[in-house]
Coordinates of C-alpha atoms and ligand atoms in Angstrom, one line a residue:
Chain A
M276 CA 57.4 -45.5 -10.2
R277 CA 56.0 -42.2 -11.6
Q278 CA 53.0 -42.4 -13.8
A279 CA 53.4 -41.3 -17.5
P280 CA 52.2 -37.7 -18.0
V281 CA 48.8 -37.2 -19.5
L282 CA 50.1 -34.7 -21.9
S283 CA 53.7 -34.1 -23.0
L284 CA 55.3 -31.7 -25.5
R285 CA 58.8 -32.2 -26.8
G286 CA 60.6 -29.7 -29.0
A287 CA 57.2 -28.4 -30.2
T288 CA 57.8 -25.7 -32.8
K289 CA 55.5 -23.6 -35.0
R290 CA 56.7 -21.2 -37.7
F291 CA 54.5 -18.7 -39.5
G292 CA 56.8 -17.8 -42.4
G293 CA 59.8 -16.2 -40.7
L294 CA 58.2 -15.9 -37.3
V295 CA 58.8 -18.7 -34.8
A296 CA 55.6 -18.4 -32.7
V297 CA 56.5 -21.5 -30.6
D298 CA 60.1 -22.4 -30.3
Q299 CA 61.3 -25.8 -29.1
L300 CA 58.7 -25.9 -26.3
G301 CA 58.6 -28.9 -24.0
F302 CA 56.7 -29.6 -20.8
D303 CA 54.6 -32.4 -19.1
V304 CA 51.2 -32.3 -17.5
A305 CA 50.5 -35.0 -15.0
E306 CA 47.1 -36.4 -14.3
H307 CA 44.9 -34.2 -12.0
Q308 CA 47.4 -31.4 -12.5
V309 CA 46.4 -27.8 -13.3
M310 CA 49.1 -26.3 -15.5
G311 CA 49.3 -22.6 -16.1
L312 CA 50.7 -21.4 -19.4
I313 CA 51.7 -17.7 -19.0
G314 CA 53.7 -15.1 -20.7
P315 CA 53.3 -11.6 -22.3
N316 CA 51.1 -10.9 -25.3
G317 CA 52.2 -12.6 -28.4
S318 CA 54.5 -15.0 -26.6
G319 CA 52.9 -18.0 -28.3
K320 CA 50.4 -19.3 -25.6
S321 CA 47.4 -19.6 -27.9
T322 CA 49.5 -21.1 -30.6
T323 CA 50.7 -23.7 -28.2
L324 CA 47.1 -24.6 -27.3
N325 CA 46.3 -24.7 -31.0
L326 CA 49.1 -27.2 -31.5
I327 CA 47.8 -29.4 -28.7
S328 CA 44.2 -29.3 -29.9
G329 CA 45.1 -29.8 -33.5
A330 CA 43.8 -26.5 -34.8
L331 CA 47.4 -26.1 -36.1
S332 CA 49.9 -28.8 -36.8
P333 CA 53.4 -28.3 -35.5
T334 CA 56.3 -27.5 -37.8
S335 CA 58.4 -29.9 -35.8
G336 CA 58.5 -31.6 -32.4
T337 CA 56.1 -34.1 -30.9
I338 CA 53.0 -34.0 -28.7
A339 CA 51.7 -37.0 -26.9
L340 CA 48.6 -37.8 -25.0
K341 CA 49.0 -40.6 -22.4
G342 CA 52.2 -41.7 -24.1
Q343 CA 50.6 -41.9 -27.6
P344 CA 51.7 -39.3 -30.2
I345 CA 48.9 -37.0 -31.4
T346 CA 51.3 -34.7 -33.3
A347 CA 50.0 -35.4 -36.8
L348 CA 46.3 -35.9 -36.0
S349 CA 43.5 -33.6 -37.0
A350 CA 41.5 -31.5 -34.5
R351 CA 38.7 -34.0 -34.8
A352 CA 40.8 -37.0 -34.0
I353 CA 42.5 -35.2 -31.1
A354 CA 39.0 -34.3 -29.7
R355 CA 38.0 -37.9 -29.9
K356 CA 41.1 -39.0 -28.0
G357 CA 40.0 -36.7 -25.1
V358 CA 41.2 -33.1 -25.6
S359 CA 38.6 -30.4 -25.3
R360 CA 39.1 -26.7 -25.4
T361 CA 37.6 -23.2 -25.1
F362 CA 38.7 -20.4 -27.4
Q363 CA 40.3 -17.1 -26.6
L364 CA 37.5 -15.4 -28.5
V365 CA 34.4 -17.2 -27.4
R366 CA 32.9 -19.5 -30.1
M367 CA 29.2 -20.2 -29.8
L368 CA 26.8 -22.1 -32.1
P369 CA 24.5 -19.1 -32.7
S370 CA 21.5 -20.9 -34.3
M371 CA 21.1 -23.3 -31.4
T372 CA 19.8 -23.3 -27.9
V373 CA 22.0 -23.3 -24.9
L374 CA 21.3 -27.1 -24.4
E375 CA 22.1 -27.9 -28.0
N376 CA 25.4 -26.0 -27.8
V377 CA 26.4 -28.3 -24.9
M378 CA 25.0 -31.4 -26.6
A379 CA 27.4 -30.7 -29.5
G380 CA 30.2 -31.6 -27.1
A381 CA 28.4 -34.7 -25.7
V382 CA 27.3 -36.2 -29.0
F383 CA 30.6 -36.1 -30.9
G384 CA 33.2 -36.0 -28.1
H385 CA 35.4 -38.4 -26.4
R386 CA 32.5 -40.6 -25.4
R387 CA 29.9 -40.5 -28.0
R388 CA 26.4 -40.2 -26.6
W389 CA 23.1 -39.8 -28.3
G390 CA 19.4 -39.1 -27.5
G391 CA 18.4 -39.1 -23.9
S392 CA 21.9 -39.9 -22.6
A393 CA 23.4 -36.9 -24.5
E394 CA 20.7 -34.6 -23.2
A395 CA 21.0 -35.8 -19.6
H396 CA 24.7 -35.4 -19.8
A397 CA 24.5 -31.9 -21.3
I398 CA 22.1 -30.8 -18.6
A399 CA 24.5 -32.2 -15.9
M400 CA 27.2 -30.0 -17.5
L401 CA 25.0 -27.0 -17.5
E402 CA 24.4 -27.6 -13.8
E403 CA 28.1 -27.8 -13.2
V404 CA 28.6 -24.3 -14.7
G405 CA 25.4 -23.0 -13.1
M406 CA 23.3 -22.5 -16.2
A407 CA 20.7 -25.3 -15.9
D408 CA 17.9 -22.8 -15.9
E409 CA 18.9 -21.4 -19.2
A410 CA 18.9 -24.7 -21.1
G411 CA 16.1 -23.7 -23.5
S412 CA 17.3 -20.1 -24.1
P413 CA 18.7 -19.0 -27.5
I414 CA 22.3 -17.8 -27.5
G415 CA 21.6 -14.2 -28.4
Q416 CA 20.3 -13.3 -25.0
L417 CA 23.2 -14.5 -22.9
T418 CA 25.5 -12.2 -21.0
Y419 CA 29.2 -12.4 -21.7
I420 CA 30.1 -14.5 -18.7
D421 CA 27.3 -16.9 -19.6
T422 CA 28.7 -17.4 -23.1
K423 CA 32.0 -18.2 -21.4
R424 CA 30.3 -20.7 -19.0
L425 CA 28.5 -22.2 -21.9
E426 CA 31.6 -22.8 -23.9
L427 CA 33.2 -24.4 -20.8
A428 CA 30.1 -26.6 -20.5
R429 CA 30.5 -27.7 -24.1
A430 CA 34.1 -28.5 -23.6
L431 CA 33.3 -30.5 -20.4
A432 CA 30.5 -32.4 -22.2
G433 CA 33.1 -34.1 -24.3
E434 CA 34.4 -35.8 -21.0
P435 CA 38.0 -34.8 -21.8
E436 CA 41.2 -36.3 -20.4
V437 CA 42.7 -32.8 -20.8
L438 CA 40.9 -29.5 -20.8
L439 CA 42.5 -26.5 -22.5
L440 CA 41.3 -23.1 -21.4
D441 CA 42.5 -20.0 -23.4
E442 CA 42.1 -16.9 -21.2
W443 CA 38.8 -18.2 -19.9
L444 CA 38.7 -15.5 -17.2
A445 CA 39.6 -12.6 -19.5
G446 CA 37.1 -9.8 -19.8
L447 CA 35.1 -10.6 -16.6
N448 CA 34.3 -7.9 -14.1
P449 CA 35.5 -8.4 -10.4
T450 CA 32.4 -10.2 -9.2
E451 CA 32.3 -12.4 -12.3
L452 CA 36.0 -13.1 -11.9
E453 CA 35.4 -14.4 -8.4
E454 CA 32.7 -16.7 -9.6
G455 CA 34.9 -17.8 -12.5
I456 CA 37.8 -18.7 -10.3
A457 CA 35.5 -20.6 -8.0
L458 CA 34.1 -22.5 -10.9
I459 CA 37.6 -23.6 -12.1
H460 CA 38.5 -24.4 -8.5
R461 CA 35.6 -26.9 -8.5
L462 CA 36.9 -28.5 -11.7
R463 CA 40.3 -28.7 -10.1
D464 CA 38.9 -30.4 -7.0
E465 CA 37.1 -32.9 -9.2
G466 CA 40.5 -34.0 -10.3
R467 CA 40.4 -32.8 -13.9
T468 CA 43.6 -32.3 -15.8
I469 CA 43.7 -28.7 -17.1
V470 CA 46.1 -26.5 -19.1
L471 CA 45.1 -22.9 -18.7
V472 CA 46.4 -19.8 -20.4
E473 CA 45.9 -16.9 -18.1
H474 CA 46.9 -13.3 -17.5
V475 CA 45.1 -12.9 -14.2
M476 CA 47.8 -13.4 -11.5
D477 CA 45.4 -14.1 -8.6
A478 CA 43.9 -16.9 -10.6
I479 CA 47.3 -18.3 -11.5
R480 CA 48.4 -18.3 -7.9
S481 CA 45.2 -19.9 -6.5
L482 CA 44.6 -22.4 -9.3
C483 CA 47.8 -23.7 -10.8
D484 CA 50.0 -26.5 -9.5
A485 CA 52.7 -25.6 -11.9
C486 CA 53.4 -22.9 -14.5
V487 CA 55.3 -22.7 -17.7
V488 CA 56.3 -19.2 -18.7
M489 CA 56.8 -18.3 -22.4
S490 CA 58.4 -15.4 -24.0
S491 CA 58.8 -15.0 -27.8
G492 CA 57.8 -18.6 -28.3
K493 CA 60.4 -20.0 -25.8
K494 CA 60.0 -21.5 -22.4
I495 CA 61.8 -19.2 -20.0
A496 CA 60.8 -20.7 -16.7
E497 CA 58.9 -23.6 -15.2
G498 CA 57.9 -24.4 -11.6
T499 CA 55.3 -23.5 -9.0
P500 CA 53.5 -20.2 -9.4
E501 CA 55.6 -18.7 -6.5
E502 CA 58.8 -19.8 -8.1
V503 CA 58.2 -18.5 -11.6
L504 CA 56.5 -15.3 -10.6
S505 CA 59.6 -14.3 -8.6
D506 CA 62.0 -15.4 -11.2
P507 CA 63.9 -12.3 -12.4
E508 CA 63.9 -13.4 -16.1
V509 CA 60.1 -13.7 -15.9
I510 CA 59.7 -10.3 -14.4
R511 CA 62.0 -8.9 -17.1
A512 CA 59.9 -10.6 -19.8
Y513 CA 56.7 -9.2 -18.4
L514 CA 58.0 -5.7 -17.9
G515 CA 60.0 -5.5 -21.1
D516 CA 63.8 -5.1 -21.3
D517 CA 63.7 -1.3 -21.1
D518 CA 62.2 -1.3 -17.7
A519 CA 64.5 -3.9 -16.2
Chain B
M159 CA 7.8 -41.0 -32.9
T160 CA 5.6 -38.5 -31.2
A161 CA 2.0 -37.8 -32.0
R162 CA 3.1 -34.6 -33.8
D163 CA 5.4 -36.6 -36.0
W164 CA 2.6 -39.0 -37.0
Q165 CA 0.3 -36.0 -37.7
K166 CA 3.0 -34.5 -40.0
L167 CA 3.6 -37.8 -41.7
I168 CA -0.1 -38.4 -42.3
T169 CA -0.6 -34.8 -43.6
A170 CA 2.3 -35.3 -46.0
A171 CA 0.9 -38.6 -47.2
V172 CA -2.5 -37.1 -47.8
L173 CA -1.0 -34.1 -49.8
L174 CA 1.1 -36.5 -51.8
G175 CA -2.0 -38.6 -52.5
I176 CA -3.9 -35.5 -53.7
A177 CA -1.0 -34.5 -55.9
A178 CA -0.9 -37.9 -57.4
L179 CA -4.4 -37.4 -58.7
L180 CA -3.4 -34.6 -61.1
P181 CA -2.9 -36.7 -64.2
L182 CA -6.5 -38.0 -63.8
T183 CA -7.8 -34.5 -64.7
G184 CA -6.7 -35.2 -68.2
N185 CA -5.5 -31.6 -68.6
A186 CA -2.1 -31.7 -70.5
Y187 CA -1.1 -28.2 -69.6
W188 CA -1.6 -28.7 -65.8
L189 CA 0.2 -32.0 -66.0
S190 CA 3.2 -30.4 -67.7
L191 CA 3.2 -27.7 -65.0
G192 CA 2.9 -30.5 -62.4
V193 CA 6.0 -32.2 -63.8
S194 CA 8.0 -29.0 -63.6
V195 CA 6.8 -28.4 -60.0
A196 CA 7.6 -31.9 -59.0
M197 CA 11.0 -31.8 -60.7
Y198 CA 12.0 -28.5 -59.1
T199 CA 10.7 -29.6 -55.7
V200 CA 12.9 -32.6 -55.7
L201 CA 16.0 -30.7 -57.0
A202 CA 15.5 -27.7 -54.6
T203 CA 14.7 -29.8 -51.6
S204 CA 17.8 -32.1 -52.1
W205 CA 19.9 -29.0 -52.8
A206 CA 18.8 -27.5 -49.5
L207 CA 19.6 -30.6 -47.5
F208 CA 23.2 -29.8 -48.1
S209 CA 23.4 -26.1 -48.8
G210 CA 20.8 -25.1 -46.2
P211 CA 22.7 -25.9 -43.0
T212 CA 26.3 -25.6 -44.5
H213 CA 25.7 -22.3 -46.4
Y214 CA 27.8 -23.7 -49.2
I215 CA 26.0 -22.6 -52.4
S216 CA 26.3 -25.3 -54.9
L217 CA 25.8 -24.5 -58.6
A218 CA 26.5 -28.1 -59.6
T219 CA 22.8 -29.2 -60.0
A220 CA 23.1 -28.9 -63.8
A221 CA 26.2 -31.1 -63.8
F222 CA 24.5 -33.9 -61.8
F223 CA 21.2 -33.5 -63.7
G224 CA 23.0 -33.7 -67.1
V225 CA 25.0 -36.8 -66.0
G226 CA 21.7 -38.5 -65.1
T227 CA 20.1 -37.5 -68.4
Y228 CA 23.1 -38.9 -70.3
V229 CA 23.2 -42.2 -68.4
M230 CA 19.6 -42.7 -69.4
G231 CA 20.2 -41.4 -73.0
S232 CA 23.2 -43.7 -73.6
G233 CA 21.9 -46.7 -71.8
I234 CA 18.2 -46.9 -72.9
E235 CA 19.1 -48.8 -76.1
V236 CA 21.0 -51.5 -74.3
M237 CA 19.5 -51.8 -70.8
P238 CA 16.1 -51.9 -69.2
Y239 CA 14.8 -48.5 -68.0
W240 CA 14.5 -49.5 -64.3
T241 CA 18.2 -50.4 -64.0
L242 CA 19.2 -47.1 -65.4
L243 CA 17.7 -45.0 -62.6
P244 CA 20.0 -46.5 -59.9
L245 CA 22.9 -46.3 -62.3
A246 CA 22.2 -42.6 -62.9
A247 CA 22.0 -42.1 -59.1
L248 CA 25.3 -43.9 -58.7
A249 CA 27.0 -41.8 -61.4
G250 CA 25.7 -38.6 -59.8
G251 CA 26.7 -39.7 -56.4
L252 CA 30.2 -40.7 -57.5
L253 CA 30.7 -37.3 -59.3
A254 CA 29.5 -35.5 -56.2
A255 CA 31.9 -37.5 -54.0
L256 CA 34.8 -36.7 -56.2
V257 CA 33.9 -33.0 -56.4
G258 CA 33.2 -32.9 -52.7
L259 CA 36.5 -34.5 -51.7
A260 CA 38.4 -32.1 -54.0
T261 CA 36.5 -28.9 -53.1
L262 CA 34.8 -29.0 -49.7
R263 CA 37.9 -28.0 -47.9
L264 CA 37.9 -24.8 -49.9
S265 CA 36.1 -21.8 -48.6
G266 CA 32.6 -20.9 -49.8
V267 CA 33.5 -18.6 -52.7
Y268 CA 35.9 -21.1 -54.3
F269 CA 33.3 -23.8 -53.9
V270 CA 30.6 -21.8 -55.7
I271 CA 32.9 -21.1 -58.7
F272 CA 34.2 -24.6 -58.9
T273 CA 30.7 -26.1 -59.0
L274 CA 29.6 -23.6 -61.6
G275 CA 32.7 -24.6 -63.7
L276 CA 31.9 -28.3 -63.2
A277 CA 28.7 -28.3 -65.2
E278 CA 30.5 -26.5 -68.0
M279 CA 33.4 -28.9 -67.9
V280 CA 31.2 -32.0 -68.0
R281 CA 29.2 -30.5 -70.8
Q282 CA 32.4 -29.8 -72.8
C283 CA 33.6 -33.4 -72.2
V284 CA 30.3 -34.8 -73.5
T285 CA 30.3 -32.5 -76.5
W286 CA 33.9 -33.5 -77.3
Y287 CA 33.1 -37.2 -77.0
Q288 CA 30.1 -36.8 -79.2
N289 CA 32.1 -35.0 -81.8
Q290 CA 34.6 -37.8 -81.8
T291 CA 31.9 -40.3 -82.5
G292 CA 30.1 -38.1 -85.0
H293 CA 26.9 -37.5 -83.0
K294 CA 25.2 -34.3 -82.1
G295 CA 22.7 -35.7 -79.6
T296 CA 21.0 -38.8 -78.4
Y297 CA 17.4 -40.1 -78.8
V298 CA 15.6 -41.3 -75.7
L299 CA 12.7 -43.3 -76.9
T300 CA 10.5 -44.9 -74.3
E301 CA 6.8 -45.9 -73.9
L302 CA 6.6 -43.7 -70.8
T303 CA 3.9 -41.1 -70.7
E304 CA 4.0 -37.6 -69.1
A305 CA 1.9 -39.1 -66.2
D306 CA 4.4 -41.9 -65.6
I307 CA 7.2 -39.3 -65.4
Y308 CA 5.1 -37.2 -63.0
W309 CA 4.4 -40.2 -60.7
Q310 CA 8.0 -41.2 -60.6
L311 CA 9.0 -37.7 -59.6
L312 CA 6.4 -37.7 -56.9
G313 CA 7.8 -41.0 -55.6
L314 CA 11.3 -39.5 -55.6
A315 CA 10.0 -36.4 -53.8
A316 CA 8.5 -38.7 -51.1
L317 CA 11.9 -40.5 -50.8
V318 CA 13.8 -37.2 -50.5
Y319 CA 11.4 -35.9 -47.8
L320 CA 11.7 -39.1 -45.8
A321 CA 15.5 -39.0 -46.2
G322 CA 15.6 -35.4 -45.2
W323 CA 13.4 -36.1 -42.2
A324 CA 15.6 -39.0 -41.1
I325 CA 18.8 -36.9 -41.5
Q326 CA 17.5 -34.0 -39.5
R327 CA 16.8 -36.4 -36.6
S328 CA 20.2 -38.1 -36.8
R329 CA 23.7 -37.4 -35.6
L330 CA 24.5 -36.5 -39.2
G331 CA 21.9 -33.8 -39.2
F332 CA 23.1 -32.4 -35.9
A333 CA 26.7 -32.5 -37.1
L334 CA 25.6 -30.6 -40.2
R335 CA 24.0 -27.8 -38.2
I336 CA 27.1 -27.5 -36.0
I337 CA 29.3 -27.2 -39.1
G338 CA 26.9 -24.6 -40.5
D339 CA 27.3 -22.6 -37.3
D340 CA 31.0 -22.9 -36.8
E341 CA 33.2 -25.3 -38.6
E342 CA 36.1 -24.8 -36.1
V343 CA 33.9 -25.8 -33.2
A344 CA 32.6 -28.7 -35.1
A345 CA 36.1 -30.1 -35.7
H346 CA 37.1 -29.5 -32.1
S347 CA 34.0 -31.3 -30.9
G348 CA 35.1 -34.4 -32.7
I349 CA 33.1 -34.1 -36.0
N350 CA 34.6 -35.3 -39.2
T351 CA 33.5 -32.2 -41.1
A352 CA 34.8 -33.3 -44.5
L353 CA 33.0 -36.6 -44.3
V354 CA 29.7 -35.0 -43.2
K355 CA 29.8 -32.4 -46.0
V356 CA 30.7 -34.9 -48.7
A357 CA 28.0 -37.3 -47.5
L358 CA 25.3 -34.6 -47.9
F359 CA 26.7 -33.4 -51.1
V360 CA 26.5 -36.9 -52.4
V361 CA 22.9 -37.1 -51.5
S362 CA 22.1 -34.0 -53.4
G363 CA 24.2 -35.2 -56.4
L364 CA 22.6 -38.6 -56.6
V365 CA 19.1 -37.1 -56.3
A366 CA 19.7 -34.5 -59.1
A367 CA 21.1 -37.2 -61.4
T368 CA 18.1 -39.4 -60.8
V369 CA 15.8 -36.5 -61.7
G370 CA 17.8 -36.0 -64.9
A371 CA 17.3 -39.7 -65.7
I372 CA 13.6 -39.6 -65.1
I373 CA 13.1 -36.4 -67.1
A374 CA 15.3 -37.6 -70.1
P375 CA 12.4 -39.5 -71.9
R376 CA 10.4 -36.3 -71.8
Y377 CA 13.0 -34.5 -73.9
V378 CA 13.0 -37.3 -76.5
Y379 CA 16.2 -35.9 -78.0
I380 CA 19.0 -34.8 -75.7
E381 CA 22.1 -32.8 -76.4
P382 CA 24.7 -31.3 -74.1
A383 CA 23.3 -27.7 -74.3
T384 CA 19.9 -28.8 -72.9
A385 CA 21.1 -31.5 -70.5
F386 CA 23.7 -29.3 -68.8
A387 CA 21.9 -25.9 -69.0
P388 CA 23.6 -23.7 -66.3
M389 CA 20.2 -21.9 -65.9
L390 CA 18.9 -25.0 -64.1
S391 CA 21.5 -24.6 -61.3
F392 CA 20.5 -21.0 -60.7
Q393 CA 16.8 -21.7 -60.8
V394 CA 17.2 -24.3 -58.1
V395 CA 19.2 -22.0 -55.9
I396 CA 16.6 -19.2 -56.3
M397 CA 13.6 -21.4 -55.6
A398 CA 15.2 -22.9 -52.5
L399 CA 16.2 -19.5 -51.2
L400 CA 12.8 -18.0 -52.0
G401 CA 11.1 -20.8 -50.0
G402 CA 13.7 -20.8 -47.3
T403 CA 16.1 -23.5 -46.3
G404 CA 15.4 -23.4 -42.6
R405 CA 12.7 -26.1 -42.9
L406 CA 12.4 -29.2 -45.0
W407 CA 9.2 -28.0 -46.7
G408 CA 10.7 -24.5 -47.3
P409 CA 11.9 -25.1 -50.9
L410 CA 8.5 -26.4 -51.9
I411 CA 6.8 -23.1 -51.1
G412 CA 9.4 -21.4 -53.2
V413 CA 9.1 -23.8 -56.1
I414 CA 5.3 -23.4 -56.6
P415 CA 5.1 -19.6 -57.1
F416 CA 8.4 -19.5 -59.0
T417 CA 7.5 -22.2 -61.4
L418 CA 4.2 -20.4 -62.2
L419 CA 6.0 -17.1 -62.5
W420 CA 8.7 -18.7 -64.7
E421 CA 6.0 -20.1 -67.0
V422 CA 4.7 -16.5 -67.5
I423 CA 8.2 -15.1 -68.0
S424 CA 9.4 -17.6 -70.5
A425 CA 6.2 -17.3 -72.5
S426 CA 6.0 -13.5 -72.5
F427 CA 9.8 -12.6 -72.6
P428 CA 11.5 -15.6 -74.2
N429 CA 14.7 -13.5 -74.9
Q430 CA 15.1 -11.9 -71.5
T431 CA 14.9 -14.9 -69.3
T432 CA 18.4 -14.7 -68.0
L433 CA 18.1 -11.0 -67.1
L434 CA 14.8 -11.6 -65.3
L435 CA 16.2 -14.6 -63.5
G436 CA 19.0 -12.3 -62.2
L437 CA 16.5 -9.7 -61.1
C438 CA 14.4 -12.3 -59.2
F439 CA 17.6 -13.4 -57.5
L440 CA 18.5 -9.8 -56.3
L441 CA 14.9 -9.2 -55.2
I442 CA 14.8 -12.4 -53.1
V443 CA 18.1 -11.7 -51.5
Y444 CA 17.2 -8.2 -50.5
V445 CA 13.5 -8.6 -49.6
L446 CA 13.3 -12.1 -48.3
P447 CA 16.8 -13.1 -47.2
K448 CA 15.4 -16.1 -45.3
G449 CA 12.7 -16.9 -47.8
F450 CA 9.0 -17.5 -47.0
V451 CA 10.0 -19.6 -44.0
G452 CA 11.8 -16.7 -42.5
L453 CA 9.0 -14.3 -43.3
M454 CA 6.5 -16.6 -41.6
Q455 CA 8.6 -16.9 -38.5
R456 CA 9.0 -13.1 -38.4
L457 CA 5.2 -12.6 -38.7
D458 CA 4.7 -15.1 -36.0
L459 CA 7.1 -13.3 -33.7
M460 CA 5.3 -10.0 -34.4
R461 CA 1.9 -11.5 -33.7
Q462 CA 3.2 -12.9 -30.4
G463 CA 4.7 -9.5 -29.6
R464 CA 1.4 -7.8 -30.2
E465 CA -0.4 -10.3 -28.1
A466 CA 2.1 -9.7 -25.3
F467 CA 1.3 -6.0 -25.3
A468 CA -2.5 -6.4 -25.6
Ligands
ATP122 N1 47.7 -17.9 -37.9 C1 48.8 -17.1 -37.7 N2 49.5 -16.7 -38.7 C2 50.6 -15.9 -38.6 N3 51.0 -15.5 -37.4 C3 50.4 -15.9 -36.3 C4 49.2 -16.7 -36.4 N4 48.8 -17.0 -35.1 C5 49.6 -16.3 -34.3 N5 50.5 -15.7 -35.0 C6 51.6 -14.9 -34.4 O1 52.3 -15.7 -33.5 C7 52.7 -15.0 -32.3 C8 52.1 -15.7 -31.1 O2 50.7 -15.5 -31.1 P1 49.8 -16.1 -30.0 O3 48.4 -15.8 -30.4 O4 50.1 -17.6 -29.8 O5 50.2 -15.3 -28.7 P2 49.5 -15.3 -27.2 O6 50.6 -15.6 -26.3 O7 48.3 -16.2 -27.2 O8 49.2 -13.8 -27.0 P3 47.9 -13.1 -26.3 O9 48.2 -13.1 -24.9 O10 47.9 -11.8 -26.9 O11 46.7 -13.9 -26.6 C9 52.2 -13.6 -32.5 O12 53.2 -12.8 -33.0 C10 51.1 -13.7 -33.5 O13 51.0 -12.5 -34.3
MG123 MG1 46.3 -15.8 -26.9

């Protein structure tokens, strides 16, 4: 018998006035699976993550975590149930140190820690992303990739059942990109369940078990990276109708 | 608790002990200044507990203060004094909870305007009620001396500092700092942002109402215009910002110079107080955006910088 998916969307729809940003979207994410959510700019990828994380509530449809509906819940409640995320535009806690930024995830997340336990856990997460040496630094001095790493550490500190990454690799230079992909590979090998929105094709090919391709809010393809990336409709969506 | 914590606690206790000796000098003028300083310290410190980390500027101090004053004023004839203080706190806390639940989902600007309107609205309600019953004001007659009022305010100040210290070291305080930095991140980390904000707003509301109740006997006769004076809300904001909200003791070092300055201003220019208050506000925002606390930290950094080059 197949295990119930960790995350499942059914008919998820989000309207902004007349615009349907996410249109009847449905897919499942199994445990330990890395699911790529791809599609051209403005196709509704970030909005989909926002619906899952509770930043936005869907106009219609259902979203379930381990079989339980989380559709109507607040971002806070969804975070408590075990969904953590990073943001397309990095969000730091600027008045705090690196360590405190990560503790924010550990103290209020899925498993609520406090004091020494929260600190130890936060340091372990910083080690995981390779930033343990910077624990005491203020945020202002970090390089761009370090802010990305830090945000990832904060999300991991919540000990999520599902991790949502919104273009976590965007804006990195080639060396950083290699490090970044290696880092997510490690998370994958740890058996984490991840939904990642990504434009970097190499990353999608090497990281994702499966992909959902969106265009204008709709799912236009689903399958392994090789399957979807050679799908003519996907190629057309990426290149635009004029070029096809 | 660490050795440093003990050191701070003992220093604070000693300073409080010294402050408590003021009435023994027998100087009525200094005592009345002392009451003002103690009152503003409690108000500005409790205001900063909420507004400091969240950056929500509340102008509701006068509303809570006035409610406390009126709880004391209308209850003193029928109930013992000591039961009215917790009642005033309860009334202020409840009002803050209601206002908080209704407004803290709003963005900062709407919140400021709403809290300013609140004091005015409560004042109008009290005035209307008094007109219905044919009163203009209420007498608050007690045996309490100025020194009694002063000591009570000092006691309340001690409580506020202890509460602030405990909050800073708690999950609640950490949650509040995260909210102040980025509310979206706070919610996505699993923080109940509305609850945290309301909780702290309630603390500032109940403290301000208690101050109003303690001060009421000093007025002897209270009427809506004095109990709900909007000026009070602005003074508290200015003093807290002048001192700086980054530290628990920040507001205190704004309160002392400002109270003295205000004493001079209201004695020398009784008709221009509002104008001068506005000027003070502009000056503080431009020259000392982070208050004395920020200035001290900047000087500290500069000194360290010089030492590094030397
Ligand atoms: N809060 C909002 N209000 C109104 N429209 C929005 C909102 N958020 C997104 N949209 C619109 O919804 C559509 C989908 O946006 P979304 O950010 O989900 O795209 P995306 O696939 O993440 O694109 P990108 O690759 O550029 O990040 C866009 O047309 C966008 O303008
Ligand atoms: Mg996006």
